[in-house]
mmCIF file of C-alpha atoms in Angstrom:
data_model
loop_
_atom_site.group_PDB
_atom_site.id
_atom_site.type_symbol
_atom_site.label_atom_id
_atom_site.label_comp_id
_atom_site.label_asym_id
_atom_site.label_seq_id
_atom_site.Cartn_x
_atom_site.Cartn_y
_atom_site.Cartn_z
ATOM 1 C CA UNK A 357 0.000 0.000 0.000
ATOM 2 C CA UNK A 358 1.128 3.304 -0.707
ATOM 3 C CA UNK A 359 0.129 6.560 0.781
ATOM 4 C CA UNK A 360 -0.425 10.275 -0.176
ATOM 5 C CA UNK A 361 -0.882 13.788 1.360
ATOM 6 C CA UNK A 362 -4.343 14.415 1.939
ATOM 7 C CA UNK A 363 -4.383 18.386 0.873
ATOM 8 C CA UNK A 364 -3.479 20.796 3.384
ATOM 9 C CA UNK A 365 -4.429 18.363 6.514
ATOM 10 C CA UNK A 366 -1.138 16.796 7.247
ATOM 11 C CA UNK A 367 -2.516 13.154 7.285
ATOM 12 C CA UNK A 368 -0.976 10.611 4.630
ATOM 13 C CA UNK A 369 -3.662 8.602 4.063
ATOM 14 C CA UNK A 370 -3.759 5.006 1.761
ATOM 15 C CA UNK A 371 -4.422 5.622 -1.892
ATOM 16 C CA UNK A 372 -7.068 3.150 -1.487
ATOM 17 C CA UNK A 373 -9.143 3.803 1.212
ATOM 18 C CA UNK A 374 -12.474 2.620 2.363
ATOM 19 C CA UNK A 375 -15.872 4.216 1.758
ATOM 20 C CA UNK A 376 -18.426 2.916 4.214
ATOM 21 C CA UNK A 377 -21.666 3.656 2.782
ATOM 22 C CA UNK A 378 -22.560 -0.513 2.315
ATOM 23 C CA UNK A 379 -20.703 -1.412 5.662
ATOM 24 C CA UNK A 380 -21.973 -4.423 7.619
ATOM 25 C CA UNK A 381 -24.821 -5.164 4.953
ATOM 26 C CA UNK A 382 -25.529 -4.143 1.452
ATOM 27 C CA UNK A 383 -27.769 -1.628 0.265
ATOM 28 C CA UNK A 384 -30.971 -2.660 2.150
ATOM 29 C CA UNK A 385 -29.909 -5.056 4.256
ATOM 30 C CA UNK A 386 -29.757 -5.168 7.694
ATOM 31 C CA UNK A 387 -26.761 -3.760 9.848
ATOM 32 C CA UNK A 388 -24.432 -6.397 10.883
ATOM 33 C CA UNK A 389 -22.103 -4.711 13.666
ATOM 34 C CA UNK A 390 -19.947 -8.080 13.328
ATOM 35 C CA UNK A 391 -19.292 -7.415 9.450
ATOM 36 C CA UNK A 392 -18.600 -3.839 9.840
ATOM 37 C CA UNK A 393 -15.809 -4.061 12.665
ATOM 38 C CA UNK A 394 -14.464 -7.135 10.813
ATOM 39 C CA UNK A 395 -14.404 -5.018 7.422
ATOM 40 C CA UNK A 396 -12.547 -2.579 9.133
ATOM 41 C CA UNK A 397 -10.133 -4.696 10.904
ATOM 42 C CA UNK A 398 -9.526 -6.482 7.283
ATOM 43 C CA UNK A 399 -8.875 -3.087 5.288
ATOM 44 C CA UNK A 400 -6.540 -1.972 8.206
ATOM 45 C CA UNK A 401 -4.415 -5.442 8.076
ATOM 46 C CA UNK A 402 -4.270 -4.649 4.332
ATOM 47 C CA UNK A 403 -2.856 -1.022 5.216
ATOM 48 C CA UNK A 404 -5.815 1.041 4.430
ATOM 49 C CA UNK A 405 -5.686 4.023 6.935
ATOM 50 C CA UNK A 406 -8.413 5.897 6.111
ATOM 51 C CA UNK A 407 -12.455 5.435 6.430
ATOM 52 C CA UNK A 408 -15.243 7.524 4.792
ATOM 53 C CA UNK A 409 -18.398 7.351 6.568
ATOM 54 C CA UNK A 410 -21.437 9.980 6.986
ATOM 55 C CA UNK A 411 -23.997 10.256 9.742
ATOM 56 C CA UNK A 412 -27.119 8.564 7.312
ATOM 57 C CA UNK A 413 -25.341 5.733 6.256
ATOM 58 C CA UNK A 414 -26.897 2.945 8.095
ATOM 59 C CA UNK A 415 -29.346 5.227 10.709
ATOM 60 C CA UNK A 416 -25.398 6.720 12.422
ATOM 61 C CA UNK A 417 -24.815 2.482 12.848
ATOM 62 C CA UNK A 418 -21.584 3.005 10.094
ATOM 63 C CA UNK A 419 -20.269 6.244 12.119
ATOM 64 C CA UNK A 420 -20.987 3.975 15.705
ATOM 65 C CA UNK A 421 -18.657 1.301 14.031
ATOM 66 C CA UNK A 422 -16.122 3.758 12.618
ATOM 67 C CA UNK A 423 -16.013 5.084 16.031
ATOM 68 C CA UNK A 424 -15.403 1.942 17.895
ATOM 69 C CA UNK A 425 -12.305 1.195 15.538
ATOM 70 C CA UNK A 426 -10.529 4.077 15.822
ATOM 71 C CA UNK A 427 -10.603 3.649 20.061
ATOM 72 C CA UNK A 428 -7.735 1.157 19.275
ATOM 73 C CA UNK A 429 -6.464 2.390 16.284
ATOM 74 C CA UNK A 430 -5.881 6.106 17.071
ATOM 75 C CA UNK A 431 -3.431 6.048 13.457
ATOM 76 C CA UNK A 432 -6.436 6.114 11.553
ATOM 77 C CA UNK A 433 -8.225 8.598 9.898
ATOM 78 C CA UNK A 434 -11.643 9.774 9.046
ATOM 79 C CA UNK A 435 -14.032 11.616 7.190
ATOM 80 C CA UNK A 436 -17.808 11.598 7.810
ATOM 81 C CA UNK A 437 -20.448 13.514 5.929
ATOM 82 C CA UNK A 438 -23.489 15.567 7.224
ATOM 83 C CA UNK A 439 -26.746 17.258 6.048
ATOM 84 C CA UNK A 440 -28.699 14.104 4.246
ATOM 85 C CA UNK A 441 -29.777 11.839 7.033
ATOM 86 C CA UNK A 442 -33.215 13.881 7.346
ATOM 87 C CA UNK A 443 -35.839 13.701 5.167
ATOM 88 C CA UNK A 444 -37.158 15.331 2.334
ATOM 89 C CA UNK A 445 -33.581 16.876 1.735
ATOM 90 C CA UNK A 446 -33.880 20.704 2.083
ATOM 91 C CA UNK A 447 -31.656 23.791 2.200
ATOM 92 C CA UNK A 448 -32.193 24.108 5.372
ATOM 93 C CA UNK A 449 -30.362 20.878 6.538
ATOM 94 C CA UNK A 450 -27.317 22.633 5.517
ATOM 95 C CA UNK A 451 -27.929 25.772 7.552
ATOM 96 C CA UNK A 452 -25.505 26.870 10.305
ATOM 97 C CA UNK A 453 -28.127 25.566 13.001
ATOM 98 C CA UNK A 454 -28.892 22.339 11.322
ATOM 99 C CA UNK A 455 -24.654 21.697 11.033
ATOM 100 C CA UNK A 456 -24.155 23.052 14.390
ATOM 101 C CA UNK A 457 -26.613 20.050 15.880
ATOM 102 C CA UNK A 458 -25.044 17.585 12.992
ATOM 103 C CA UNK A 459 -21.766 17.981 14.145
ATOM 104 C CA UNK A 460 -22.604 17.558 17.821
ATOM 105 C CA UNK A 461 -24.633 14.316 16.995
ATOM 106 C CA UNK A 462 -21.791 12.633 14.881
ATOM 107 C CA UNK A 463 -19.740 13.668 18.175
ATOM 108 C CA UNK A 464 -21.278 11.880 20.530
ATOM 109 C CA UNK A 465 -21.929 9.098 17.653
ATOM 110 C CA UNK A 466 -18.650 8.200 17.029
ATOM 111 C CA UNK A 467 -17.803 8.808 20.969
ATOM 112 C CA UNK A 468 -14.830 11.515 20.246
ATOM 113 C CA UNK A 469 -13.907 15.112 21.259
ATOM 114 C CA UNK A 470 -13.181 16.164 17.299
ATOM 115 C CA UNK A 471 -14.010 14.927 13.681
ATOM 116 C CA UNK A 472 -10.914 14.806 11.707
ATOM 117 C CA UNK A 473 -12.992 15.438 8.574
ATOM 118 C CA UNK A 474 -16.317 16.849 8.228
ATOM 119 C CA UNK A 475 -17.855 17.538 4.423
ATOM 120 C CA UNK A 476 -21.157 18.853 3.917
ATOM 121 C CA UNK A 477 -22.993 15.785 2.314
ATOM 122 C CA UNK A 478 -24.197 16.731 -1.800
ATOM 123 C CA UNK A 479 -26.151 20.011 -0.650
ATOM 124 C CA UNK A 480 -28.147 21.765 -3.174
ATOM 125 C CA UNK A 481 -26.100 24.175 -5.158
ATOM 126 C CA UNK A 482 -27.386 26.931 -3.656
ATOM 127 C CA UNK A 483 -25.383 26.124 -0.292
ATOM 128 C CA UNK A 484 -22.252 27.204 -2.069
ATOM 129 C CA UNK A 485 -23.450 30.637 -2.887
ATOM 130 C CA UNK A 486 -24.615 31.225 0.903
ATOM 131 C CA UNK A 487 -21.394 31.872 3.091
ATOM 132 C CA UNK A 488 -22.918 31.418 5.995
ATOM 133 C CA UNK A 489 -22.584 27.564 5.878
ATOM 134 C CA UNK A 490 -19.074 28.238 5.395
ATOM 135 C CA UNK A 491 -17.852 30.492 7.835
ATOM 136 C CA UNK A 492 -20.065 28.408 10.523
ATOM 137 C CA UNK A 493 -18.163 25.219 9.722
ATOM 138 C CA UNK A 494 -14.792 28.044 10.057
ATOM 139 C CA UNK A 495 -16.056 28.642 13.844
ATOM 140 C CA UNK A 496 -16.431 24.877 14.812
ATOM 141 C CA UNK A 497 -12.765 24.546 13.350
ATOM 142 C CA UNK A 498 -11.661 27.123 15.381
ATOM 143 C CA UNK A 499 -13.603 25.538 18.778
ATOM 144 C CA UNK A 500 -11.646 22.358 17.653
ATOM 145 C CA UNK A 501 -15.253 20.554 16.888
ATOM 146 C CA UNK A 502 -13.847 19.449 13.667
ATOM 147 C CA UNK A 503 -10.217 19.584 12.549
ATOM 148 C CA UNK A 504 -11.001 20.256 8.709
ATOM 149 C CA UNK A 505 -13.733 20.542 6.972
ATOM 150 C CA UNK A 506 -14.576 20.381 2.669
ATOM 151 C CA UNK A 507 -17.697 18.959 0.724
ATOM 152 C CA UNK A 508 -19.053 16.194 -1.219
ATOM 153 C CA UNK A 509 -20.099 16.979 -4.365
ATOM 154 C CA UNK A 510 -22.476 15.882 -7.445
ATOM 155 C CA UNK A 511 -21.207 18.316 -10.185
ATOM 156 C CA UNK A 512 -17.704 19.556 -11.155
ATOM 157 C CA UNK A 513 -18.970 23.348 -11.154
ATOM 158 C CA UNK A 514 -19.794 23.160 -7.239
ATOM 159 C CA UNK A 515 -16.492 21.508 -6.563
ATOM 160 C CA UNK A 516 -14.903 24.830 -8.328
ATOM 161 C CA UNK A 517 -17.059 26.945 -6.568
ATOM 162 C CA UNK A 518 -16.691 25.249 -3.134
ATOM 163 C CA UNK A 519 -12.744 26.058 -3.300
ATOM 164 C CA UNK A 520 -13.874 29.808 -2.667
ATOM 165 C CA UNK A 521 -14.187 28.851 0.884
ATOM 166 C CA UNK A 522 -11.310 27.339 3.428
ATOM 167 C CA UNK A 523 -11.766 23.730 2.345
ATOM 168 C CA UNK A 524 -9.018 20.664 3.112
ATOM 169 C CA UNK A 525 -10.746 18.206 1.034
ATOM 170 C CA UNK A 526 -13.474 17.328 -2.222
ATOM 171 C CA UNK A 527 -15.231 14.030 -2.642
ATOM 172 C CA UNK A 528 -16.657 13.634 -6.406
ATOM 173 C CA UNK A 529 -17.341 10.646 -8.312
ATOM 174 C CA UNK A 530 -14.785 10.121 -10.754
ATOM 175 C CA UNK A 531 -13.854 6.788 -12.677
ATOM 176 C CA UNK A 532 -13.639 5.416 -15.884
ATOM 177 C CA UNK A 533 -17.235 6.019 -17.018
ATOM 178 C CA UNK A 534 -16.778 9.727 -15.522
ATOM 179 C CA UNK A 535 -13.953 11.592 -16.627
ATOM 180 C CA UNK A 536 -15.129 14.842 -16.413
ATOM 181 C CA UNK A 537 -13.492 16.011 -13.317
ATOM 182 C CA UNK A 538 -9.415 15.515 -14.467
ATOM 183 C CA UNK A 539 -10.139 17.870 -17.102
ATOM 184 C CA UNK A 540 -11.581 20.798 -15.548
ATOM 185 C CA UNK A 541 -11.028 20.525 -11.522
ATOM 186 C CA UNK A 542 -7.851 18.838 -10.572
ATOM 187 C CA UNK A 543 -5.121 21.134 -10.946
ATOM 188 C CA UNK A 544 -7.527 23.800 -9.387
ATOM 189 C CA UNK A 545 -7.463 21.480 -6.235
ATOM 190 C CA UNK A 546 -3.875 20.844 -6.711
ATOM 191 C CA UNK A 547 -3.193 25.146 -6.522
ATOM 192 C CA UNK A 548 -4.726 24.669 -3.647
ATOM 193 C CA UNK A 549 -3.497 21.813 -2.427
ATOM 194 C CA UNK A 550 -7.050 20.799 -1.594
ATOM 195 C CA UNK A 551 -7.375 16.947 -1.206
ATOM 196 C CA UNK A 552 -9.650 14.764 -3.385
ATOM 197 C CA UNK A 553 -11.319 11.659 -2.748
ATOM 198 C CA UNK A 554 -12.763 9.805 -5.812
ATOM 199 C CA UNK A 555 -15.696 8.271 -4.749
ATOM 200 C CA UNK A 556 -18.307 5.639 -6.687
ATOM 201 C CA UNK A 557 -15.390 4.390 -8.553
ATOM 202 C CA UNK A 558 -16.554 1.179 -9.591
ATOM 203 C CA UNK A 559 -19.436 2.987 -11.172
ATOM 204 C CA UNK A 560 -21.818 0.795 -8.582
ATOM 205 C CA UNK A 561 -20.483 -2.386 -9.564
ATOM 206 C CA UNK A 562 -20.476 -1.906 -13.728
ATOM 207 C CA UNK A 563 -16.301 -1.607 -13.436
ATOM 208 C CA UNK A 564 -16.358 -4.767 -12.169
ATOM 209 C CA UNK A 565 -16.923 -6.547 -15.758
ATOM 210 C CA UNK A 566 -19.486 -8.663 -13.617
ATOM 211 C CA UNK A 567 -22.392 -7.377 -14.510
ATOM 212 C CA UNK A 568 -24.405 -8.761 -17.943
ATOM 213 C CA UNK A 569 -28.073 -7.720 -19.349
ATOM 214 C CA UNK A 570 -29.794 -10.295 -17.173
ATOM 215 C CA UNK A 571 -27.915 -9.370 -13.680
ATOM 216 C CA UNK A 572 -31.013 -8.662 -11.038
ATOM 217 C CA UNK A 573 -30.798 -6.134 -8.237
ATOM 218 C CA UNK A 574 -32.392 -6.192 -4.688
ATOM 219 C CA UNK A 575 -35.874 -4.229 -5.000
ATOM 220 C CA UNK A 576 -34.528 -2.060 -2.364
ATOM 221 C CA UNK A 577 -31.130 -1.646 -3.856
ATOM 222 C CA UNK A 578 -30.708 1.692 -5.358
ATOM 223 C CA UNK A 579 -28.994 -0.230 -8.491
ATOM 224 C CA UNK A 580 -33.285 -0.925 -9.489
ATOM 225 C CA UNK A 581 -35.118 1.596 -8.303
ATOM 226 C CA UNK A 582 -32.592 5.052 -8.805
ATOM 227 C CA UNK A 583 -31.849 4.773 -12.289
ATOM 228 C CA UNK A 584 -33.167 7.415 -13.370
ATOM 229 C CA UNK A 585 -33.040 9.396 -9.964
ATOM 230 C CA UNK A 586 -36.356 8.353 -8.345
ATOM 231 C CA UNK A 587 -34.347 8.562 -4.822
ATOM 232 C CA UNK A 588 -31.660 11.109 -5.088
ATOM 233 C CA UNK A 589 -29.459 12.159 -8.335
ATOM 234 C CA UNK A 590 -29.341 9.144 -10.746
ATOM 235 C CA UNK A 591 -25.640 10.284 -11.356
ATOM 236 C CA UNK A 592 -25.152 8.178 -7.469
ATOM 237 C CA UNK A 593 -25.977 5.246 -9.254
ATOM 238 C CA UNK A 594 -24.098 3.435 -11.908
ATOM 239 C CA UNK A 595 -22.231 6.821 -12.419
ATOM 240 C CA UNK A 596 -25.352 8.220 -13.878
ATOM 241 C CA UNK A 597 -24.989 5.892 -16.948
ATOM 242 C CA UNK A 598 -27.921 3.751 -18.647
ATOM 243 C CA UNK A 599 -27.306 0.383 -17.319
ATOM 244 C CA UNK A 600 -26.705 -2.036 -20.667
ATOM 245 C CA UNK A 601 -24.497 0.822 -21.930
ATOM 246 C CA UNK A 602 -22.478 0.718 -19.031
ATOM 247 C CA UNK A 603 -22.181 -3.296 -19.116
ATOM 248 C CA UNK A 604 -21.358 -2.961 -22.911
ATOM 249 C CA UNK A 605 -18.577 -0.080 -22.253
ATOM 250 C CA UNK A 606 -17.386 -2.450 -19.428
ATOM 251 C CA UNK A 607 -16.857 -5.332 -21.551
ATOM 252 C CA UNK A 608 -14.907 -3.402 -23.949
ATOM 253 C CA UNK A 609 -12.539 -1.849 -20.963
ATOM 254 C CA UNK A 610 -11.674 -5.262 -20.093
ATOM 255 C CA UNK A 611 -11.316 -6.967 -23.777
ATOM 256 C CA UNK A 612 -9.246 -4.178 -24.954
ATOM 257 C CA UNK A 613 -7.162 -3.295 -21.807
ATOM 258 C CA UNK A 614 -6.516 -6.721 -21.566
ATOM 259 C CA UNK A 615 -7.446 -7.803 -17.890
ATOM 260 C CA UNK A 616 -9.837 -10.294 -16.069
ATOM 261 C CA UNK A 617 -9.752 -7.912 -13.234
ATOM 262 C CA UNK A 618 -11.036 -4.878 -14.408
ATOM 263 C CA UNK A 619 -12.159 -3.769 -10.934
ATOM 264 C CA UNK A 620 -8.489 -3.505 -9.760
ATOM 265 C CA UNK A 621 -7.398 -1.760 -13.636
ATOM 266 C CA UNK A 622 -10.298 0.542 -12.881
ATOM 267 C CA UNK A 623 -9.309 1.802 -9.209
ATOM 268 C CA UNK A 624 -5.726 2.183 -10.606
ATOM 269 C CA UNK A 625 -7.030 4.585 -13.361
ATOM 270 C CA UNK A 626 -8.317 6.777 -10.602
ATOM 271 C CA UNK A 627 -4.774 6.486 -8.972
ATOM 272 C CA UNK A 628 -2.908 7.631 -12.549
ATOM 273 C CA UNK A 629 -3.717 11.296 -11.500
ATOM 274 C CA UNK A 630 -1.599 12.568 -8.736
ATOM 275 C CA UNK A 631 -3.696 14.909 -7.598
ATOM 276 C CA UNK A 632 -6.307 12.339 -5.660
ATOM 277 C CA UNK A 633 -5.330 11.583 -2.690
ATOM 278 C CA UNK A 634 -7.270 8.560 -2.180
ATOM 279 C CA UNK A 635 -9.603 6.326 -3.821
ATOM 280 C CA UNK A 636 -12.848 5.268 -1.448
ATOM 281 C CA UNK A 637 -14.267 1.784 -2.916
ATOM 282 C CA UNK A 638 -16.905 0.218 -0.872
ATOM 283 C CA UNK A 639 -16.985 -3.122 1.107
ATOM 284 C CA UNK A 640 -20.009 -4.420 3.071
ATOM 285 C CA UNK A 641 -18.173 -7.379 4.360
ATOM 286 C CA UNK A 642 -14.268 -8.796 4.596
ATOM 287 C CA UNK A 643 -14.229 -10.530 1.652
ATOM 288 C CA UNK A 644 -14.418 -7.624 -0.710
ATOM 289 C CA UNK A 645 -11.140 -5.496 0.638
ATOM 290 C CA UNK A 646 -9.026 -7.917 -0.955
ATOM 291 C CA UNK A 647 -10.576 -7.320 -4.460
ATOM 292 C CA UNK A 648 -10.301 -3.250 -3.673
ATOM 293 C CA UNK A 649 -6.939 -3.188 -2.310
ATOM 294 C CA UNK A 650 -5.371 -5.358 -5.165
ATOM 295 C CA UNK A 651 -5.503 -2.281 -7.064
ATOM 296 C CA UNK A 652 -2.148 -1.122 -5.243
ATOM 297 C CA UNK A 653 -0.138 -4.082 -6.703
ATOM 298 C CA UNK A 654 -1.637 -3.180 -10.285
ATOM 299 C CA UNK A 655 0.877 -1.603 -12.387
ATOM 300 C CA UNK A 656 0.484 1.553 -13.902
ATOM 301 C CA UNK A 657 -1.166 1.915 -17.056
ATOM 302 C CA UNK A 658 0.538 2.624 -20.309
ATOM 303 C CA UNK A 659 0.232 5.742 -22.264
ATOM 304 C CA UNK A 660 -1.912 3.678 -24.642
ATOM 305 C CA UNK A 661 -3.994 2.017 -22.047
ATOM 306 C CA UNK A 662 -4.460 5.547 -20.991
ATOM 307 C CA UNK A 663 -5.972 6.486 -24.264
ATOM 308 C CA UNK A 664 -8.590 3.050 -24.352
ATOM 309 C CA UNK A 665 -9.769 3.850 -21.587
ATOM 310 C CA UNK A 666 -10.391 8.003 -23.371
ATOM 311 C CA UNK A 667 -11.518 6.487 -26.562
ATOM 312 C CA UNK A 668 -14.211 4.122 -24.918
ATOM 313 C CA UNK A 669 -15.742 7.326 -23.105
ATOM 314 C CA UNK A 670 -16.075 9.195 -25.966
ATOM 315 C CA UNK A 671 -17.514 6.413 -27.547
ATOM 316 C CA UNK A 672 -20.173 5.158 -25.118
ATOM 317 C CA UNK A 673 -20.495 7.441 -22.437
ATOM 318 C CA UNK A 674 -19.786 11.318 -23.045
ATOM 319 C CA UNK A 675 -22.764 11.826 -23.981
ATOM 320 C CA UNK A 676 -24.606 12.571 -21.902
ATOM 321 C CA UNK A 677 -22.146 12.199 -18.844
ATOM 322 C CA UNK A 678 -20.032 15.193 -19.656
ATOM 323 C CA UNK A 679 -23.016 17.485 -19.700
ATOM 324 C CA UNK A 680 -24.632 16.468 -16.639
ATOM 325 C CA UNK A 681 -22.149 16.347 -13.993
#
């Protein structure tokens, strides 16, 4: 495992890291605390150093685990999200009142006296033209509350606009199937040596090569009912791309890239660009960290690999994916 600066913070954290939004159960399923702590233990023995989590995934149960890990392993570090575990979603969630009680909550969730991390969780665009978010999350840095703070983001235009304000860190999706991001919002980050975590990088599962035409879905697994963003934005699910494209594109990647693990080729993509710091796959049980972390023995693509995976994107997927997020 390697490891890389994570912005301005000071932490090095592992380029493959561990996004907790399926942890102890898949989507739907109920909350194993058993799973969780055991999918954490397994990343760490495989040198990941680093867990996202948020205060909705799993009803606060994924922040309660995150919490209990880090007791004994005080070298690790965190981010957790805020500002979507309330329903219907509104503005005012991300108000200084609503983050003020947020932040206290995850506190006392995840049983410490500061949150390494804290990014406001894929508010409405109008949050980044109201300051007042902003210099409220500036305050709670300067109580100690939270030691840095950035956002999570849907589109590439409110990760530029976010760096207006004293951020340490961006979350965006960004893979193979969503390219968008390298080309108009990494070096910005980079001039401000403001970290970025790539997150949905498997495209929910299609990077795997798994997937076919007939492959089923869970009723209550966002992969069948969010495709075209019945729940939240359909660009959370499969990248935002129609399904038997996606498996079509897929197939390609892996014929023409030449691999039989395209999930491990795919994370290592996201690691070709120096300026993310980490890449956040998900893992609702042990068994799947070795298929994430593999990605750091992959070798670095080729210039012409590079340019496959460029050609199949322009091919299957720009359109529409460049013009929505």
């Amino acid at each position: 495992m390697e490891y890389r600066q994570f912005g301005n913070t000071g932490y090095k954290i592992s380029e493959v890291s561990l996004g907790t939004w399926q942890l102890g159960g898949k989507w739907g399923a109920p909350f194993s605390e058993k799973d969780a702590l055991d999918t954490l233990a397994e990343a760490y023995d495989h040198g990941v150093n680093f867990f996202d989590t948020a205060d909705g995934y799993q009803g606060g149960l994924s922040e309660r685990a995150v919490g209990q890990f880090i007791k004994t392993h005080p070298d690790v570090h965190f981010t957790t999200k805020l500002g979507r575990k309330e329903e219907p979603l509104s503005l005012a969630h991300f108000d200084p009142q609503h983050v003020d009680r947020y932040i206290d909550e995850s506190l006392a969730n995840m049983g410490v006296d500061s949150l390494d991390m804290v990014l406001l969780h894929c508010p409405p665009t109008d949050i980044y033209y109201t300051p007042e978010t902003f210099f409220e999350l500036d305050k709670l840095k300067q109580a100690g509350k939270i030691q840095h703070y950035g956002v999570s983001v849907e589109k590439v235009e409110q990760a530029i606009k976010a760096l207006d304000y004293d951020i340490s860190a961006v979350e965006i999706i960004f893979n193979m199937f969503r390219l968008r991001p390298a080309k108009l919002f990494f070096d910005l980050a980079k001039k401000r040596n403001v970290g970025i975590l790539a997150r949905v990088p498997l495209a929910s599962g299609l990077l795997t090569g798994k997937f076919t035409a007939d492959t089923t879905f869970a009723p209550d697994d966002h992969r069948n009912n969010n495709r075209d963003g019945q729940l939240f934005d359909k660009g959370e699910t499969f990248s935002g791309v129609d399904y038997l494209t996606g498996v079509k594109a897929a197939a390609e990647l892996k014929d023409r890239l030449g691999t039989d693990n395209l999930a491990a080729t795919a994370l290592r993509y996201i690691l070709m660009y120096d300026a993310v710091s980490a890449v956040i796959p998900g893992a609702s049980n042990p068994t799947q960290i070795e298929r994430n972390t593999s990605a750091a023995d992959v070798a670095s693509l080729t210039a012409d690999q590079m340019a496959i995976v460029q050609d199949v994107y322009d091919q299957y997927l720009k359109n529409p994916v460049d013009y929505l997020w």
